[in-house]
PDB file of C-alpha atoms in Angstrom:
ATOM      1  CA  ALA A 250      21.112  13.474 -10.647  1.00  0.00           C
ATOM      2  CA  MET A 251      21.653  17.225 -11.293  1.00  0.00           C
ATOM      3  CA  ASP A 252      22.777  20.094  -9.399  1.00  0.00           C
ATOM      4  CA  PRO A 253      19.849  22.358  -8.041  1.00  0.00           C
ATOM      5  CA  ALA A 254      17.870  24.833 -10.347  1.00  0.00           C
ATOM      6  CA  HIS A 255      17.753  22.613 -13.384  1.00  0.00           C
ATOM      7  CA  ARG A 256      13.930  22.148 -13.289  1.00  0.00           C
ATOM      8  CA  LYS A 257      14.077  18.645 -12.315  1.00  0.00           C
ATOM      9  CA  SER A 258      10.770  18.772 -10.312  1.00  0.00           C
ATOM     10  CA  ALA A 259       8.933  20.604 -13.278  1.00  0.00           C
ATOM     11  CA  VAL A 260       9.989  17.698 -15.665  1.00  0.00           C
ATOM     12  CA  PHE A 261       9.276  15.199 -13.096  1.00  0.00           C
ATOM     13  CA  GLY A 262       5.874  16.422 -12.637  1.00  0.00           C
ATOM     14  CA  HIS A 263       5.110  16.188 -16.557  1.00  0.00           C
ATOM     15  CA  MET A 264       6.552  12.734 -16.424  1.00  0.00           C
ATOM     16  CA  ILE A 265       4.197  11.490 -13.744  1.00  0.00           C
ATOM     17  CA  ALA A 266       1.137  13.374 -14.594  1.00  0.00           C
ATOM     18  CA  PRO A 267      -0.281  10.670 -16.767  1.00  0.00           C
ATOM     19  CA  LEU A 268      -0.095   8.110 -13.775  1.00  0.00           C
ATOM     20  CA  GLU A 269      -1.494  10.732 -11.362  1.00  0.00           C
ATOM     21  CA  ASP A 270      -4.323  11.404 -13.837  1.00  0.00           C
ATOM     22  CA  TYR A 271      -5.081   7.603 -14.135  1.00  0.00           C
ATOM     23  CA  GLU A 272      -5.307   7.241 -10.310  1.00  0.00           C
ATOM     24  CA  ARG A 273      -7.776  10.198  -9.913  1.00  0.00           C
ATOM     25  CA  ARG A 274      -9.933   8.972 -12.931  1.00  0.00           C
ATOM     26  CA  GLU A 275     -10.304   5.254 -11.548  1.00  0.00           C
ATOM     27  CA  THR A 276     -10.826   6.663  -8.050  1.00  0.00           C
ATOM     28  CA  LYS A 277     -13.692   8.930  -9.236  1.00  0.00           C
ATOM     29  CA  LEU A 278     -15.248   6.021 -11.277  1.00  0.00           C
ATOM     30  CA  LEU A 279     -14.925   3.552  -8.182  1.00  0.00           C
ATOM     31  CA  GLU A 280     -16.009   5.987  -5.461  1.00  0.00           C
ATOM     32  CA  PRO A 281     -19.849   5.495  -6.002  1.00  0.00           C
ATOM     33  CA  GLN A 282     -19.534   1.761  -6.152  1.00  0.00           C
ATOM     34  CA  ILE A 283     -17.440   1.681  -2.889  1.00  0.00           C
ATOM     35  CA  GLU A 284     -19.967   3.927  -1.192  1.00  0.00           C
ATOM     36  CA  GLU A 285     -22.911   1.567  -2.120  1.00  0.00           C
ATOM     37  CA  ILE A 286     -20.726  -1.435  -1.096  1.00  0.00           C
ATOM     38  CA  LYS A 287     -20.279   0.299   2.230  1.00  0.00           C
ATOM     39  CA  LEU A 288     -23.790   1.054   2.818  1.00  0.00           C
ATOM     40  CA  LYS A 289     -24.969  -2.791   1.941  1.00  0.00           C
ATOM     41  CA  ARG A 290     -22.339  -3.757   4.280  1.00  0.00           C
ATOM     42  CA  GLU A 291     -23.437  -1.387   7.298  1.00  0.00           C
ATOM     43  CA  ILE A 292     -26.984  -2.689   6.607  1.00  0.00           C
ATOM     44  CA  ILE A 293     -26.286  -6.278   6.937  1.00  0.00           C
ATOM     45  CA  GLU A 294     -23.972  -5.717   9.896  1.00  0.00           C
ATOM     46  CA  LYS A 295     -26.680  -3.898  11.742  1.00  0.00           C
ATOM     47  CA  ARG A 296     -29.154  -6.867  10.890  1.00  0.00           C
ATOM     48  CA  VAL A 297     -26.644  -9.471  12.171  1.00  0.00           C
ATOM     49  CA  ASP A 298     -26.231  -7.440  15.490  1.00  0.00           C
ATOM     50  CA  ALA A 299     -30.189  -7.438  15.750  1.00  0.00           C
ATOM     51  CA  LEU A 300     -30.199 -11.017  15.160  1.00  0.00           C
ATOM     52  CA  LYS A 301     -27.532 -11.994  17.642  1.00  0.00           C
ATOM     53  CA  LYS A 302     -29.544 -10.145  20.436  1.00  0.00           C
ATOM     54  CA  ALA A 303     -32.777 -11.826  19.263  1.00  0.00           C
ATOM     55  CA  ALA A 304     -30.930 -15.301  19.442  1.00  0.00           C
ATOM     56  CA  ALA A 305     -29.621 -14.504  22.824  1.00  0.00           C
ATOM     57  CA  LYS A 306     -33.284 -13.780  24.242  1.00  0.00           C
ATOM     58  CA  GLU A 307     -34.787 -16.733  22.181  1.00  0.00           C
ATOM     59  CA  ALA A 308     -35.770 -19.501  24.825  1.00  0.00           C
ATOM     60  CA  GLY A 309     -36.222 -22.383  22.098  1.00  0.00           C
ATOM     61  CA  PRO A 310     -33.654 -24.351  20.403  1.00  0.00           C
ATOM     62  CA  THR A 311     -35.731 -24.277  17.143  1.00  0.00           C
ATOM     63  CA  GLY A 312     -36.138 -20.531  17.310  1.00  0.00           C
ATOM     64  CA  ARG A 313     -32.372 -19.995  17.948  1.00  0.00           C
ATOM     65  CA  ALA A 314     -31.201 -22.412  15.092  1.00  0.00           C
ATOM     66  CA  LYS A 315     -33.705 -20.430  12.771  1.00  0.00           C
ATOM     67  CA  ILE A 316     -31.932 -17.226  13.829  1.00  0.00           C
ATOM     68  CA  GLN A 317     -28.462 -18.604  13.645  1.00  0.00           C
ATOM     69  CA  SER A 318     -29.107 -19.970  10.172  1.00  0.00           C
ATOM     70  CA  GLU A 319     -30.287 -16.518   9.087  1.00  0.00           C
ATOM     71  CA  ILE A 320     -27.027 -15.085  10.713  1.00  0.00           C
ATOM     72  CA  LEU A 321     -24.830 -17.477   8.503  1.00  0.00           C
ATOM     73  CA  GLU A 322     -26.613 -16.275   5.433  1.00  0.00           C
ATOM     74  CA  LEU A 323     -26.017 -12.821   6.126  1.00  0.00           C
ATOM     75  CA  THR A 324     -22.579 -13.566   6.997  1.00  0.00           C
ATOM     76  CA  THR A 325     -21.988 -15.271   3.817  1.00  0.00           C
ATOM     77  CA  GLU A 326     -23.674 -12.252   1.855  1.00  0.00           C
ATOM     78  CA  LEU A 327     -21.229  -9.862   3.786  1.00  0.00           C
ATOM     79  CA  THR A 328     -18.204 -11.934   2.805  1.00  0.00           C
ATOM     80  CA  ALA A 329     -19.341 -11.633  -0.811  1.00  0.00           C
ATOM     81  CA  LEU A 330     -19.587  -7.771  -0.708  1.00  0.00           C
ATOM     82  CA  PHE A 331     -15.921  -7.269  -1.512  1.00  0.00           C
ATOM     83  CA  LEU A 332     -14.804  -3.719  -1.103  1.00  0.00           C
ATOM     84  CA  PRO A 333     -12.667  -2.534  -3.883  1.00  0.00           C
ATOM     85  CA  ARG A 334      -9.467  -0.676  -3.152  1.00  0.00           C
ATOM     86  CA  LEU A 335      -8.886   2.715  -4.579  1.00  0.00           C
ATOM     87  CA  PRO A 336      -6.136   2.300  -7.341  1.00  0.00           C
ATOM     88  CA  ARG A 337      -2.856   3.135  -6.198  1.00  0.00           C
ATOM     89  CA  MET A 338       0.312   3.118  -8.596  1.00  0.00           C
ATOM     90  CA  ILE A 339       2.689   5.834  -6.940  1.00  0.00           C
ATOM     91  CA  THR A 340       3.786   6.594  -3.586  1.00  0.00           C
ATOM     92  CA  ALA A 341       6.696   9.082  -2.430  1.00  0.00           C
ATOM     93  CA  ASP A 342       7.358   9.881   1.225  1.00  0.00           C
ATOM     94  CA  CYS A 343       6.663   6.265   2.297  1.00  0.00           C
ATOM     95  CA  THR A 344       8.364   4.127   5.073  1.00  0.00           C
ATOM     96  CA  PRO A 345       9.791   0.564   4.299  1.00  0.00           C
ATOM     97  CA  GLU A 346       6.809  -0.705   6.491  1.00  0.00           C
ATOM     98  CA  LYS A 347       4.130   1.233   4.555  1.00  0.00           C
ATOM     99  CA  LEU A 348       5.691   0.194   1.259  1.00  0.00           C
ATOM    100  CA  SER A 349       5.299  -3.362   2.237  1.00  0.00           C
ATOM    101  CA  ASN A 350       1.683  -2.741   3.029  1.00  0.00           C
ATOM    102  CA  LEU A 351       1.098  -0.963  -0.200  1.00  0.00           C
ATOM    103  CA  LEU A 352       2.527  -3.695  -2.089  1.00  0.00           C
ATOM    104  CA  CYS A 353       0.422  -6.144  -0.334  1.00  0.00           C
ATOM    105  CA  MET A 354      -2.559  -4.359  -1.118  1.00  0.00           C
ATOM    106  CA  HIS A 355      -2.013  -3.658  -4.731  1.00  0.00           C
ATOM    107  CA  SER A 356      -1.012  -6.998  -6.076  1.00  0.00           C
ATOM    108  CA  GLY A 357       2.797  -6.779  -5.467  1.00  0.00           C
ATOM    109  CA  ARG A 358       3.176  -3.696  -7.756  1.00  0.00           C
ATOM    110  CA  MET A 359       4.081  -0.117  -6.761  1.00  0.00           C
ATOM    111  CA  ALA A 360       6.277   2.828  -7.795  1.00  0.00           C
ATOM    112  CA  THR A 361       8.331   5.232  -5.499  1.00  0.00           C
ATOM    113  CA  LEU A 362       8.374   8.375  -7.714  1.00  0.00           C
ATOM    114  CA  ASP A 363       9.890  11.575  -6.051  1.00  0.00           C
ATOM    115  CA  PRO A 364      11.565  14.601  -7.393  1.00  0.00           C
ATOM    116  CA  GLU A 365      14.154  14.707  -4.256  1.00  0.00           C
ATOM    117  CA  GLY A 366      16.164  11.941  -2.651  1.00  0.00           C
ATOM    118  CA  GLY A 367      14.243  11.619   0.446  1.00  0.00           C
ATOM    119  CA  LEU A 368      13.770   7.985  -0.255  1.00  0.00           C
ATOM    120  CA  PHE A 369      17.349   7.100   0.856  1.00  0.00           C
ATOM    121  CA  GLU A 370      16.825   8.764   4.264  1.00  0.00           C
ATOM    122  CA  LEU A 371      13.585   6.605   4.799  1.00  0.00           C
ATOM    123  CA  MET A 372      15.818   3.631   3.772  1.00  0.00           C
ATOM    124  CA  SER A 373      18.382   4.388   6.236  1.00  0.00           C
ATOM    125  CA  GLY A 374      15.781   4.593   9.015  1.00  0.00           C
ATOM    126  CA  ARG A 375      14.759   8.236   9.450  1.00  0.00           C
ATOM    127  CA  TYR A 376      11.480   7.152  11.541  1.00  0.00           C
ATOM    128  CA  SER A 377      13.188   4.149  13.100  1.00  0.00           C
ATOM    129  CA  GLU A 378      15.317   3.758  16.169  1.00  0.00           C
ATOM    130  CA  SER A 379      16.657   0.272  14.698  1.00  0.00           C
ATOM    131  CA  GLY A 380      18.453   1.489  11.711  1.00  0.00           C
ATOM    132  CA  PRO A 381      18.046   0.752   8.058  1.00  0.00           C
ATOM    133  CA  ASN A 382      15.152  -1.401   6.814  1.00  0.00           C
ATOM    134  CA  LEU A 383      16.149  -2.396   3.408  1.00  0.00           C
ATOM    135  CA  GLU A 384      14.236  -5.679   3.028  1.00  0.00           C
ATOM    136  CA  VAL A 385      11.362  -4.610   1.167  1.00  0.00           C
ATOM    137  CA  TYR A 386      13.617  -2.731  -1.513  1.00  0.00           C
ATOM    138  CA  LEU A 387      15.755  -5.592  -2.039  1.00  0.00           C
ATOM    139  CA  LYS A 388      13.183  -8.234  -2.374  1.00  0.00           C
ATOM    140  CA  ALA A 389      10.876  -6.007  -4.432  1.00  0.00           C
ATOM    141  CA  HIS A 390      14.043  -5.521  -6.942  1.00  0.00           C
ATOM    142  CA  ALA A 391      14.922  -9.341  -7.162  1.00  0.00           C
ATOM    143  CA  GLY A 392      11.015 -10.474  -7.028  1.00  0.00           C
ATOM    144  CA  ASP A 393      11.729 -12.630  -3.869  1.00  0.00           C
ATOM    145  CA  THR A 394       8.672 -13.525  -1.741  1.00  0.00           C
ATOM    146  CA  LEU A 395       7.805 -10.822   0.802  1.00  0.00           C
ATOM    147  CA  ARG A 396       6.513 -12.180   4.003  1.00  0.00           C
ATOM    148  CA  VAL A 397       5.829  -9.855   6.942  1.00  0.00           C
ATOM    149  CA  ASP A 398       4.630 -10.925  10.366  1.00  0.00           C
ATOM    150  CA  ARG A 399       4.829  -8.401  13.010  1.00  0.00           C
ATOM    151  CA  MET A 400       2.930  -7.679  16.211  1.00  0.00           C
ATOM    152  CA  GLY A 401       0.200  -5.072  15.860  1.00  0.00           C
ATOM    153  CA  ARG A 402      -0.378  -5.179  12.290  1.00  0.00           C
ATOM    154  CA  PRO A 403      -1.846  -8.045   9.916  1.00  0.00           C
ATOM    155  CA  SER A 404       0.400 -10.698   8.065  1.00  0.00           C
ATOM    156  CA  GLU A 405       1.650  -9.555   4.821  1.00  0.00           C
ATOM    157  CA  PHE A 406       2.254 -12.119   1.939  1.00  0.00           C
ATOM    158  CA  VAL A 407       3.398 -10.919  -1.493  1.00  0.00           C
ATOM    159  CA  PRO A 408       4.633 -13.230  -4.039  1.00  0.00           C
ATOM    160  CA  ASN A 409       6.871 -11.938  -6.712  1.00  0.00           C
ATOM    161  CA  PRO A 410       6.648  -8.204  -5.802  1.00  0.00           C
ATOM    162  CA  ALA A 411       7.818  -5.517  -8.237  1.00  0.00           C
ATOM    163  CA  LEU A 412       8.988  -2.036  -7.220  1.00  0.00           C
ATOM    164  CA  THR A 413       9.806   0.752  -9.434  1.00  0.00           C
ATOM    165  CA  ILE A 414      12.046   3.552  -7.901  1.00  0.00           C
ATOM    166  CA  ALA A 415      12.505   6.818  -9.927  1.00  0.00           C
ATOM    167  CA  ILE A 416      14.221   9.857  -8.259  1.00  0.00           C
ATOM    168  CA  PRO A 417      16.048  12.811  -9.886  1.00  0.00           C
ATOM    169  CA  PRO A 418      18.220  13.832  -6.852  1.00  0.00           C
ATOM    170  CA  GLN A 419      20.740  16.367  -6.253  1.00  0.00           C
ATOM    171  CA  LEU A 420      24.444  15.302  -6.889  1.00  0.00           C
ATOM    172  CA  MET A 421      25.334  15.414  -3.340  1.00  0.00           C
ATOM    173  CA  VAL A 422      22.518  12.939  -2.484  1.00  0.00           C
ATOM    174  CA  ILE A 423      24.107  10.450  -4.848  1.00  0.00           C
ATOM    175  CA  ALA A 424      27.703  11.218  -3.351  1.00  0.00           C
ATOM    176  CA  GLY A 425      26.744  10.422   0.158  1.00  0.00           C
ATOM    177  CA  LEU A 426      24.943   6.896  -0.609  1.00  0.00           C
ATOM    178  CA  SER A 427      27.939   4.820  -0.070  1.00  0.00           C
ATOM    179  CA  MET A 428      28.312   6.246   3.546  1.00  0.00           C
ATOM    180  CA  LYS A 429      24.842   5.068   4.600  1.00  0.00           C
ATOM    181  CA  PRO A 430      25.026   1.946   6.743  1.00  0.00           C
ATOM    182  CA  GLY A 431      24.240  -1.317   4.949  1.00  0.00           C
ATOM    183  CA  PHE A 432      23.661   0.287   1.514  1.00  0.00           C
ATOM    184  CA  ARG A 433      26.890  -0.956  -0.072  1.00  0.00           C
ATOM    185  CA  GLY A 434      27.307  -4.254   1.840  1.00  0.00           C
ATOM    186  CA  ARG A 435      23.671  -5.496   1.181  1.00  0.00           C
ATOM    187  CA  GLY A 436      23.725  -4.689  -2.529  1.00  0.00           C
ATOM    188  CA  LEU A 437      21.413  -2.040  -2.576  1.00  0.00           C
ATOM    189  CA  LEU A 438      23.443   0.639  -4.401  1.00  0.00           C
ATOM    190  CA  GLY A 439      24.091  -1.886  -7.352  1.00  0.00           C
ATOM    191  CA  ARG A 440      20.477  -2.223  -8.097  1.00  0.00           C
ATOM    192  CA  PHE A 441      19.994   1.389  -9.420  1.00  0.00           C
ATOM    193  CA  LEU A 442      20.872   2.578 -13.122  1.00  0.00           C
ATOM    194  CA  TYR A 443      22.604   6.038 -12.426  1.00  0.00           C
ATOM    195  CA  SER A 444      22.572   8.845 -14.964  1.00  0.00           C
ATOM    196  CA  ILE A 445      24.415  12.054 -14.200  1.00  0.00           C
TER     197      ILE A 445
END
């Protein structure tokens, strides 16, 4: 942490540049493969739809059974066409709910790297009316299994999550942390290494 005008953002940008370069390179390598898989999946899905319509019109049980068998084969082929995820190692302006989702999507590993202290506002519930949501941060620090089951979104299960947080905030951000609800009492503040 340091006072304003000490070039924190410039230094921070140099620090995370290799990670951002890696994400860009890997994305560029994967994009053609992803587009090919998407096209194959789309073709199979359209074929399955056409076969379902044909099965509905088919009068004889033998004809329906043959079509159903072909649908099952295509469905198996569709399942095998796994769509790789674009690599993500870093996030910044990310709600706790989205962070839990990113951890789930990326093998339980993520880094919140931001040259400002906005993360603490997100932790304390900037976009939430229900107050602080610290679970993902506490569990990812301790490596405790993260299980999220909420209405309106798929369940998430992350065994042994690991979250790296690096923030060079202004001194006033650090000074105000102990006044944020739940930060001290739940042990959040004791999980950081501070340097001023």
